[in-house]
Structures are given as structure tokens and as C-alpha cells.
Amino acid sequence: MSADDTTQDKFTAVANPIEYGYVIAVRRDPHPAGHVPVSFPRLAVAEWSPEAASELLHADYGYTTASGSNWQPLGEGRYGIRLRRAAGGDAG
């Protein structure tokens, strides 16, 4: 099994709207219901921007988008994506 196949390198992010911007809850995959996220990045934008969210997660938190994954609407203004740990990144 390669390092790319370990569950420690797989994450899910869900962006939740707040008063101004979004809070992004990042959890390891797989995770049991109610599992505490490993980080809570805050994206301060007036409108949802998948590019800004991905850049924040990569530059400040060391995550990259998983192969074939894109931000998907989850309803109620929420968005989700699958992530991987960037090479050399410290993702909790």
C-alpha cells in the first residue's frame, strides 16, 4: 500500500455559510458521525468562491483537491469537496 492510499491522507471539507463568509470544517476520511474536525479555516468573502476556498485550504492549511473532486453544492448554502494532504503539508 502506498502512502497515497492511507486514510490519514484523505479528508472531507464542508463550507458552511456564516454572517460574512464561510467556515470550512475539515475532517479526516472516513470519520464517524459527530467526529470533531481537524481544522476550521474561515473564508471571508461576500459570495461563495470555490477558487478562493481551494487556495485558502492549500496555502494556509496544506490541503489539495483530491483527484476528480470539485466543490459540490450540498444545499442550504453549503459546499463540500474531497481533499488530500499536500506534499509537505501539515494537515493536523
XYZ file of C-alpha atoms in Angstrom, residues 1 5-6 8 17-18 20 22 27 29 37 41 45 49 53 55 57 61 64 66 68-70 75 79 81 88-89:
28
model
C 0.000 0.000 0.000
C -3.713 5.002 -0.133
C -3.710 5.659 3.618
C -4.574 9.612 7.156
C -22.171 29.997 5.448
C -21.821 32.378 8.383
C -19.913 37.123 6.475
C -17.806 30.678 5.320
C -12.416 16.119 8.755
C -11.915 10.376 5.938
C -12.936 18.349 12.555
C -10.498 27.595 8.207
C -15.839 36.538 1.147
C -15.801 31.268 -4.404
C -11.712 28.300 -0.791
C -6.472 28.474 -2.376
C -7.028 25.338 2.087
C -3.553 24.570 5.677
C -5.062 19.869 -2.172
C -8.476 15.028 -4.409
C -11.528 14.208 -9.765
C -13.113 16.165 -6.899
C -14.733 19.584 -7.193
C -27.936 22.535 -0.009
C -20.477 23.176 -0.278
C -15.158 18.625 -1.508
C 4.932 18.571 2.963
C 1.669 19.983 4.310
